[in-house]
Coordinates of C-alpha atoms in Angstrom, one line a residue:
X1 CA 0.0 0.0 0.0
X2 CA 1.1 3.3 -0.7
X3 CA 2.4 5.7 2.3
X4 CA 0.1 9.2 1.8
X5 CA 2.5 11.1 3.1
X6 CA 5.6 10.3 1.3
X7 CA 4.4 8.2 -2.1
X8 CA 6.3 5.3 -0.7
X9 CA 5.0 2.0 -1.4
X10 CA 5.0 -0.6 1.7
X11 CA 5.2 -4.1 1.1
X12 CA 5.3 -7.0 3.2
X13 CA 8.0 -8.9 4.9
X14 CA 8.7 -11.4 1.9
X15 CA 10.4 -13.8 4.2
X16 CA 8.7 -14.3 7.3
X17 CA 4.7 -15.3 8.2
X18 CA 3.1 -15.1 11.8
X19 CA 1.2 -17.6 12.8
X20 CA 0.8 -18.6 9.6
X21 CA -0.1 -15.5 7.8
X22 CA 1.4 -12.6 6.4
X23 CA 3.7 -10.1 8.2
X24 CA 3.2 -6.8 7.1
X25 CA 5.2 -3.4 9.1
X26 CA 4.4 -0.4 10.0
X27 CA 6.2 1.2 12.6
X28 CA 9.4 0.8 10.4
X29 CA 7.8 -0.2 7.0
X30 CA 9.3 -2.2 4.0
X31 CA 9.5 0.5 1.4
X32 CA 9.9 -1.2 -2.1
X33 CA 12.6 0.4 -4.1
X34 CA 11.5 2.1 -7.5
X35 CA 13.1 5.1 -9.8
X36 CA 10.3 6.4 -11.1
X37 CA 7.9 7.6 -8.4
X38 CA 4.3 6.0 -8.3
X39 CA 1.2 8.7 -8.9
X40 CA 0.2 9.9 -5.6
X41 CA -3.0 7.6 -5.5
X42 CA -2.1 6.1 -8.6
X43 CA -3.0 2.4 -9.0
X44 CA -0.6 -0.5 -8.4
X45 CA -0.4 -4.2 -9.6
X46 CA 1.6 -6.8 -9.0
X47 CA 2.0 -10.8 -9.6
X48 CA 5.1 -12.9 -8.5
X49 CA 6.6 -16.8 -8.4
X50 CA 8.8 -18.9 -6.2
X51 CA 11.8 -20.3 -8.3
X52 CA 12.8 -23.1 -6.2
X53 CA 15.0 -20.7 -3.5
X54 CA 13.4 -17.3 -3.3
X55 CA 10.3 -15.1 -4.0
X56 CA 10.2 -13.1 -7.4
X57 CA 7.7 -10.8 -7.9
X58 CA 6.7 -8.0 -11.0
X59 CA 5.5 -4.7 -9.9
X60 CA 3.3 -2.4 -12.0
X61 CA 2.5 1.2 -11.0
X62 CA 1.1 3.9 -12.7
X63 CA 3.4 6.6 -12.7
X64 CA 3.9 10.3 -11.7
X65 CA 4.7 10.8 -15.7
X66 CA 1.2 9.0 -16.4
X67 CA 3.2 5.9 -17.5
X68 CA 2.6 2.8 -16.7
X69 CA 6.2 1.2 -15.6
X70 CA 7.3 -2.3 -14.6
X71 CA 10.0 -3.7 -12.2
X72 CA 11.1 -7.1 -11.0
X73 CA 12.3 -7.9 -7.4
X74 CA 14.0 -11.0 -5.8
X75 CA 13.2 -11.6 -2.0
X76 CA 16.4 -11.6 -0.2
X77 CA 15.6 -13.9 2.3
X78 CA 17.9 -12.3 5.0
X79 CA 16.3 -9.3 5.4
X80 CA 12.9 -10.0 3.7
X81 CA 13.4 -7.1 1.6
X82 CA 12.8 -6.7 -2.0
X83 CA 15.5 -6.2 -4.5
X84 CA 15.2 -5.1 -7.9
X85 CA 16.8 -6.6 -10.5
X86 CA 17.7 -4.6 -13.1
X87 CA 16.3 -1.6 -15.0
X88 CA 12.9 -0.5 -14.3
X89 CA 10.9 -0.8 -18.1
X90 CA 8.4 2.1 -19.0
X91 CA 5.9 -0.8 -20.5
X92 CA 3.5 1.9 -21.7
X93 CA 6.2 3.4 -23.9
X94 CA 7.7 0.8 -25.2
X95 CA 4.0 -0.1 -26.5
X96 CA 3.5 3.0 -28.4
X97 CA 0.7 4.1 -25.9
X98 CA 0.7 8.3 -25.7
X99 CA 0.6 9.3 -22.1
X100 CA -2.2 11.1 -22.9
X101 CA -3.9 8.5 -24.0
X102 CA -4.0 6.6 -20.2
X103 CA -6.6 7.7 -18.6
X104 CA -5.3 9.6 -14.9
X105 CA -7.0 8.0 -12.9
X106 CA -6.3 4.3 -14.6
X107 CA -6.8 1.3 -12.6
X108 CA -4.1 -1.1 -13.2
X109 CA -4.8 -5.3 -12.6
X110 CA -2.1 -8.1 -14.1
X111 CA -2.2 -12.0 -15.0
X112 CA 0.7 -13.6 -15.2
X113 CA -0.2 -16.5 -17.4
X114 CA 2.9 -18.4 -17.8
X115 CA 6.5 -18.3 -19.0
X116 CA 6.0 -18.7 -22.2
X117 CA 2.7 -16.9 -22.5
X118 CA 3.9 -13.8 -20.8
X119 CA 2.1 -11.3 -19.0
X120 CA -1.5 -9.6 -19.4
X121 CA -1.9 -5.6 -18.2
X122 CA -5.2 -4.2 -18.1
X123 CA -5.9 0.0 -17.7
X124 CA -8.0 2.0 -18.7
X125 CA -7.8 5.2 -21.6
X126 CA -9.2 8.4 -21.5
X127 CA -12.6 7.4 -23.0
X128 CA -12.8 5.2 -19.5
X129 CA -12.7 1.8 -21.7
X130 CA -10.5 -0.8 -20.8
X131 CA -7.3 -1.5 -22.8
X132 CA -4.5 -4.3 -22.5
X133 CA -0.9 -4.5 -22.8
X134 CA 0.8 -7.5 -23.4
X135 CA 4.0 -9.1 -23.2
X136 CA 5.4 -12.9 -24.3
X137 CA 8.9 -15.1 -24.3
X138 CA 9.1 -13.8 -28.0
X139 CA 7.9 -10.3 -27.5
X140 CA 8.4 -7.5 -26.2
X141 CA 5.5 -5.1 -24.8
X142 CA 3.1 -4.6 -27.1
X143 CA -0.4 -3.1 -27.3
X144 CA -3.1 -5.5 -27.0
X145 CA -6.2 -3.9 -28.0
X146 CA -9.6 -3.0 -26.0
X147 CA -10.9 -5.3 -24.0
X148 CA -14.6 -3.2 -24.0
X149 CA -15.6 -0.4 -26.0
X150 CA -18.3 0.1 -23.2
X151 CA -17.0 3.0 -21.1
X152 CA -16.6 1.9 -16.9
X153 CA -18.8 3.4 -14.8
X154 CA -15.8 3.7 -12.0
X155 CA -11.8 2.8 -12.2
X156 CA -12.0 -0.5 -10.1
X157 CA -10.6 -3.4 -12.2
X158 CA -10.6 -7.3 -11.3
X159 CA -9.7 -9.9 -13.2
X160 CA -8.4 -13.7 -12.8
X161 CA -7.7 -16.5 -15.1
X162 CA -7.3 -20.4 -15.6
X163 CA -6.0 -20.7 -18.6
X164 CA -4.2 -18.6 -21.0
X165 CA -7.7 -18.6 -23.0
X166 CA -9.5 -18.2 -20.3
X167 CA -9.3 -14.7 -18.8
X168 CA -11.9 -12.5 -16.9
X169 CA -12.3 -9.1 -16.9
X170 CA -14.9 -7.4 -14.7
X171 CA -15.8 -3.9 -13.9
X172 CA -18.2 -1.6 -12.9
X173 CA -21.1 -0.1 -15.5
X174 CA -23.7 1.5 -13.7
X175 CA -25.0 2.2 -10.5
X176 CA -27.2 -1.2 -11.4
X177 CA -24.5 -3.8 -13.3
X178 CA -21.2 -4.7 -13.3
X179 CA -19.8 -6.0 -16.4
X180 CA -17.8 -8.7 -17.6
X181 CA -15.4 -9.3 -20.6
X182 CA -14.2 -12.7 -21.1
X183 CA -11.3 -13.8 -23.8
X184 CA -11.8 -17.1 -25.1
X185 CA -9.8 -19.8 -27.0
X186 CA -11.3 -18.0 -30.4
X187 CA -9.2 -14.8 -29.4
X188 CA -12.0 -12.9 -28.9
X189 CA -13.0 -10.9 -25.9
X190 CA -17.4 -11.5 -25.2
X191 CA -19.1 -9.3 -23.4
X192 CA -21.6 -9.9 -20.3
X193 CA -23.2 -7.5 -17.8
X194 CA -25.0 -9.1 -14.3
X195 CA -27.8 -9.0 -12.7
X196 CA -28.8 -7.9 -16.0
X197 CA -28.4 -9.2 -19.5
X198 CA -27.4 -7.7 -22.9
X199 CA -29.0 -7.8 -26.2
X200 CA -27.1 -9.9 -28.2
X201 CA -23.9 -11.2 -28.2
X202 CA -21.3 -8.3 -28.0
X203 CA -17.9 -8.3 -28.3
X204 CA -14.7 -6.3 -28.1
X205 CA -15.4 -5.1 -31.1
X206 CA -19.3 -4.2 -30.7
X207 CA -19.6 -0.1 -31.0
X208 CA -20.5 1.2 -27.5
X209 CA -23.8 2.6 -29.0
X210 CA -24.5 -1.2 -29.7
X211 CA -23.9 -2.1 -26.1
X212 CA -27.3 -2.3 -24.6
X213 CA -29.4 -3.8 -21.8
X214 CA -31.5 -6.3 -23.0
X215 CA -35.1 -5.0 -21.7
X216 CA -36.9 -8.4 -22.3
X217 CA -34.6 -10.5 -20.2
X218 CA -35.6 -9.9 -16.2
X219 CA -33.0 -9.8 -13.7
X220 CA -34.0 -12.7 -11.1
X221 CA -31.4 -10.4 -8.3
X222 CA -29.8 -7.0 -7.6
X223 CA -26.5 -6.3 -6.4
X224 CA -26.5 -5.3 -2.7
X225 CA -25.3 -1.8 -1.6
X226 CA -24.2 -1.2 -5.1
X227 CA -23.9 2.7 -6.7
X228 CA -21.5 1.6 -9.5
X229 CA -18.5 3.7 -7.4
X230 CA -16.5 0.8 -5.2
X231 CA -13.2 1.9 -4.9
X232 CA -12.1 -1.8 -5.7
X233 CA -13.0 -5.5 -7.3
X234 CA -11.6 -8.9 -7.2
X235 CA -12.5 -11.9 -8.9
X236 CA -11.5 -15.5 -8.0
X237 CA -11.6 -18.7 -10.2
X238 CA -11.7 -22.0 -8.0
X239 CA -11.1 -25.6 -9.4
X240 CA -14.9 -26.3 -10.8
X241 CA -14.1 -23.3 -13.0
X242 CA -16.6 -21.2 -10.7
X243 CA -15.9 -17.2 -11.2
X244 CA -16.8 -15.3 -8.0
X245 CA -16.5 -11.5 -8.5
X246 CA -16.1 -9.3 -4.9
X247 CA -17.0 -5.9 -3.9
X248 CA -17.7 -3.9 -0.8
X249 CA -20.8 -2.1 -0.7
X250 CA -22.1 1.3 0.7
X251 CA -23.1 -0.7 3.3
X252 CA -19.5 -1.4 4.2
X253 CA -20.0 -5.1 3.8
X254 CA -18.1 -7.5 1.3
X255 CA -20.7 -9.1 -1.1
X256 CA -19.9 -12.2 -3.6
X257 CA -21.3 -12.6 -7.0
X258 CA -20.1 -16.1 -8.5
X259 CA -21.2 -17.4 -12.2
X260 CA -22.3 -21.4 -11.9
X261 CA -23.1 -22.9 -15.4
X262 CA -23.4 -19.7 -17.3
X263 CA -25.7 -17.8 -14.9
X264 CA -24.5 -15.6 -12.1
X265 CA -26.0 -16.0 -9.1
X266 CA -25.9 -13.9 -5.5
X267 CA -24.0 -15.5 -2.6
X268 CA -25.4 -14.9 1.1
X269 CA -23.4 -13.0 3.0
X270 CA -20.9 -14.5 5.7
X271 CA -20.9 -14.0 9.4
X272 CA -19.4 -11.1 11.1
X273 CA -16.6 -13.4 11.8
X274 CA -15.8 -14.4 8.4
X275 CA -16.4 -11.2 6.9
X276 CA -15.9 -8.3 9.1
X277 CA -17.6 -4.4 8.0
X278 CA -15.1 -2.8 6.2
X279 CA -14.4 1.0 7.9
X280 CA -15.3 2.7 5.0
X281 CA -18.1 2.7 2.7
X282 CA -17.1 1.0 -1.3
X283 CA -14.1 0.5 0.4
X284 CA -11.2 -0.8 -1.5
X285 CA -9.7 -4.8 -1.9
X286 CA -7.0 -7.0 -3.0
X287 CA -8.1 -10.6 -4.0
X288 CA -6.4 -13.6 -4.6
X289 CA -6.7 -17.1 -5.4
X290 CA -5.3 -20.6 -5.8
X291 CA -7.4 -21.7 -8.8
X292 CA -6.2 -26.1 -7.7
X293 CA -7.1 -25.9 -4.9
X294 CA -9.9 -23.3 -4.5
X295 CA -8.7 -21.4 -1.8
X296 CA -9.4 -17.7 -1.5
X297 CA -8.1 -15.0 0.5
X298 CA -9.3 -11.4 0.4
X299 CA -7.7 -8.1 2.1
X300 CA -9.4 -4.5 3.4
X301 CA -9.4 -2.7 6.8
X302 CA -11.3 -3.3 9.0
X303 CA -11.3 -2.0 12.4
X304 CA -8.3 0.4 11.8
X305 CA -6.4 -3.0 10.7
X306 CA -5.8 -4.9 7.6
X307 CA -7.4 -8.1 7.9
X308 CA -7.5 -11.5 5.9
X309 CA -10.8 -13.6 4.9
X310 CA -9.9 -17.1 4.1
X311 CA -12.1 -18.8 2.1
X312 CA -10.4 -22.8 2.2
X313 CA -10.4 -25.8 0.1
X314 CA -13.8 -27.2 1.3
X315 CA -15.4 -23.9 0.4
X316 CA -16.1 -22.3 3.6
X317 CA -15.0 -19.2 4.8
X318 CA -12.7 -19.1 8.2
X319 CA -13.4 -16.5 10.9
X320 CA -11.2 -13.7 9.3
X321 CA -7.9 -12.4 10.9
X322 CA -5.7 -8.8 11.3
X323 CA -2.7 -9.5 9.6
X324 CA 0.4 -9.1 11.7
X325 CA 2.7 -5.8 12.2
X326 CA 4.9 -7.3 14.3
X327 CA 7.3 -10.0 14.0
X328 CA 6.6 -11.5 17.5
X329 CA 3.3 -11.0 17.9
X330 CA 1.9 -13.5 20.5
X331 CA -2.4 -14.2 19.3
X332 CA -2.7 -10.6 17.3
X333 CA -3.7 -12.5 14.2
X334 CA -6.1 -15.4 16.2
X335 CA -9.5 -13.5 15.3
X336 CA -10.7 -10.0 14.2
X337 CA -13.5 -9.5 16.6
X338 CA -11.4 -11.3 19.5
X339 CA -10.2 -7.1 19.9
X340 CA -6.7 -8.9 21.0
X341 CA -4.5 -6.6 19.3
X342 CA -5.1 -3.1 17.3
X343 CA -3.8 -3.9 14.7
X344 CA -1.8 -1.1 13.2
X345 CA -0.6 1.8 15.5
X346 CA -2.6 5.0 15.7
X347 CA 0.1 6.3 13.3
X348 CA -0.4 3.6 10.6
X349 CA -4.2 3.3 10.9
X350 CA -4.7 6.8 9.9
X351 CA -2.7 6.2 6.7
X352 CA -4.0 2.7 5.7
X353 CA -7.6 4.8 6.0
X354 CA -6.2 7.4 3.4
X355 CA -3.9 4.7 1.3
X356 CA -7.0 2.3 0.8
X357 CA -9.5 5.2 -0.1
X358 CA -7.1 5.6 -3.0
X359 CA -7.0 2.4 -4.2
X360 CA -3.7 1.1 -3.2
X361 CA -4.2 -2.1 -1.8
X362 CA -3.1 -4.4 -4.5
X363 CA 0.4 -5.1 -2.7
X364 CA -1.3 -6.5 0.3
X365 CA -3.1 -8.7 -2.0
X366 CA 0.7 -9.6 -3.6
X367 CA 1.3 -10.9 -0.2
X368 CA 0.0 -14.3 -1.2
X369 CA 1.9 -15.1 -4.2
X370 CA 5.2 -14.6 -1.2
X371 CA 3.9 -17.4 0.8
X372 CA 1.9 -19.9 -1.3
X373 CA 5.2 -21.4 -2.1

C-alpha cells in the first residue's frame, strides 16, 4: 500500500509469516525500491513466483509521468526485503501508448499466465474503456487492443484467469451492473453485464452505441449496496471453474457474485466473523486465489487494521484475521473481533484509511503469491 504522506510503497515482509499469515510493518515499513515515483493515489499491480530458492515478484504502478512502468524484485531472504533486478521498463512506452492516451486516474490489474505466454496488463484510456498490454517469451510489450468499447462506470478493475484462453475481466457499469469481458480460445473478448443481461452477443469489437441492456430479459437479483462507485474488485476462479467477483458495498459489507453454469447468481453473506464491516463505505480490496485448490483470500481494513478472509479448500469461509505488524506477535492474528490486538498503531491506521481510499491495496493482495510457495 502506498504511504500518503511520502508516495512510498510498503510491502510485506517477503520472508517471514506469523502464525501462519502474512507479516506486514508499520512502525518501520518495507519501502519497495523504484526510480520512477508511483502517482500519488495512482494504482498498483503486482503478480510474482517462487523459483525453487526465493520469492520473485513483478510490480506495476502507474506513474507520476502517467506511464505505466514495470520492475522485478528477488526476496532476499535475510532481510525479507525486496531487490530489484535490473532496469525498471516504461511498459507503456515501449507499446506505443501516448501518455495522454491513459486515462489519470487508470486502474491497473495483471495476469501472469505463464513463462511462455507472458504477462496480461489491463488499464483504462481516457474514453474510461479498458485496454490491454501485453507481453510474451518472443515479444516485447506490445499493445493489445480494447478489451470493451463500453466505457466503466468507476476505475476498479478485477480480473483472474485459468488458462491462457480463459481470462476474466470485470468492472463496474452503472449504479445497477457490473460488467464482464471474457477472452476465449477463439481470441476474442465476449461481453456480459449481471444482474442484467445484454442484447445480443457483444464483443470487443461491438460499438458502444450497440452495447445495450437487454429490456426483455428480467433480472432474477440485484446487487446489494451497489452505486456503480466501489473503490475496488476482485475476482476468484476456484477448481470447478466457478468465477466469483467481490465488492464492498455502501453498506461497508463484502458481497460475492459467482457465475455457476453460465448464470451468475448472489451468494449470502458470511458472518461477522468471516467477513468483518469494512471502515469505510465502497471501500477498497485485493483478492487472490489458488485456482487447484480453491482457496481464496481477500484483504481490506477493517477495524483500523488490515485483515485477511480465508475462504479454504472445502469452500467455507474461516473467521477472518488482522494480519500481523509485528514479527513477534503473541495471538494478534487469532480473530478479528477477538479485539486482541489493534492492529496497526494509531500512526499507521490513519494512513491505511487514506492509502486504501485511493486504491492502493493491490500489494497487500501480492502478499499471497510470497507465501503460497
Amino acid at each position: 500500500m502506498q504511504d500518503p504522506n511520502s508516495g512510498d510503497i510498503w510491502v510485506n515482509d517477503c520472508a517471514a509469516m506469523n502464525n501462519g499469515n502474512p507479516l506486514f510493518p508499520t512502525d518501520v515499513p518495507i519501502v519497495l525500491p523504484v526510480s520512477t515515483p508511483v502517482k500519488m493515489g495512482g494504482s498498483i499491480a503486482a503478480t510474482g513466483w517462487w523459483d525453487s530458492q526465493k520469492v520473485v515478484t513483478s510490480v506495476f504502478w502507474h506513474s507520476v509521468n502517467g506511464t505505466i512502468v514495470n520492475a522485478i524484485y528477488n526476496c532476499d531472504n535475510e532481510s525479507g526485503t525486496f531487490v530489484r533486478m535490473g532496469p525498471e521498463y516504461v511498459i507503456s512506452e515501449t507499446a506505443n501508448v501516448k501518455n495522454s492516451s491513459i486515462h489519470e486516474n487508470t486502474g491497473l490489474a495483471v495476469e501472469l499466465l505463464g513463462s511462455t505466454a507472458g504477462y496480461r496488463v489491463f488499464y483504462h484510456d481516457n474514453n474510461s474503456q479498458v485496454q490491454e498490454l501485453f507481453y510474451t517469451q518472443k515479444t516485447n510489450w506490445n499493445y493489445g487492443g480494447i478489451v470493451s468499447q463500453d466505457p466503466v462506470a468507476s476505475f476498479a478493475l478485477g480480473t483472474a484467469h485459468s488458462s491462457t484462453d480463459n481470462i476474466t475481466v470485470a468492472f463496474p457499469r452503472s449504479d445497477k451492473d457490473i460488467e464482464v469481458s471474457r477472452f476465449n480460445s477463439d481470441k476474442t473478448w465476449h461481453i456480459s453485464t449481471f444482474p442484467e443481461s445484454l442484447e445480443n452477443s457483444p464483443t470487443n469489437k461491438t460499438d458502444t452505441s450497440k452495447i445495450e441492456i437487454d429490456p426483455k430479459a428480467e433480472a432474477n437479483f440485484t446487487l446489494p449496496a451497489w452505486d456503480g462507485a466501489p473503490s475496488g474488485m476482485g475476482v476468484a476462479i476456484d477448481s470447478t471453474f466457478t468465477r466469483s467477483v467481490f465488492y464492498i458495498g455502501t453498506d461497508r459489507l463484502l458481497h460475492e457474485v459467482s457465475n455457476i453454469n453460465f448464470q451468475w447468481k448472489l451468494y449470502p453473506n458470511q458472518t461477522s466473523e468471516a467477513w468483518p464491516e469494512a471502515d469505510e463505505a465502497n471501500a477498497d480490496l485485493a483478492v487472490t486465489y489458488n485456482f487447484q485448490s480453491s482457496e481464496a483470500w481477500i484483504y481490506y481494513v477493517s477495524g483500523g487494521s488490515l485483515v485477511q478472509a480465508y475462504r479454504g479448500t472445502s469452500g467455507d469461509w474461516s473467521s477472518a484475521v488482522v494480519v500481523s505488524v509485528n514479527s513477534i506477535d503473541d495471538k494478534t492474528t487469532s480473530n478479528v473481533d477477538g479485539k486482541k490486538s489493534s492492529g496497526l498503531s494509531t500512526g499507521a491506521k490513519a494512513g491505511v484509511g487514506v492509502a486504501v481510499s485511493i486504491g492502493v491495496l493491490a500489494i497487500a493482495g501480492l502478499g499471497l503469491f510470497f507465501f503460497l510457495r
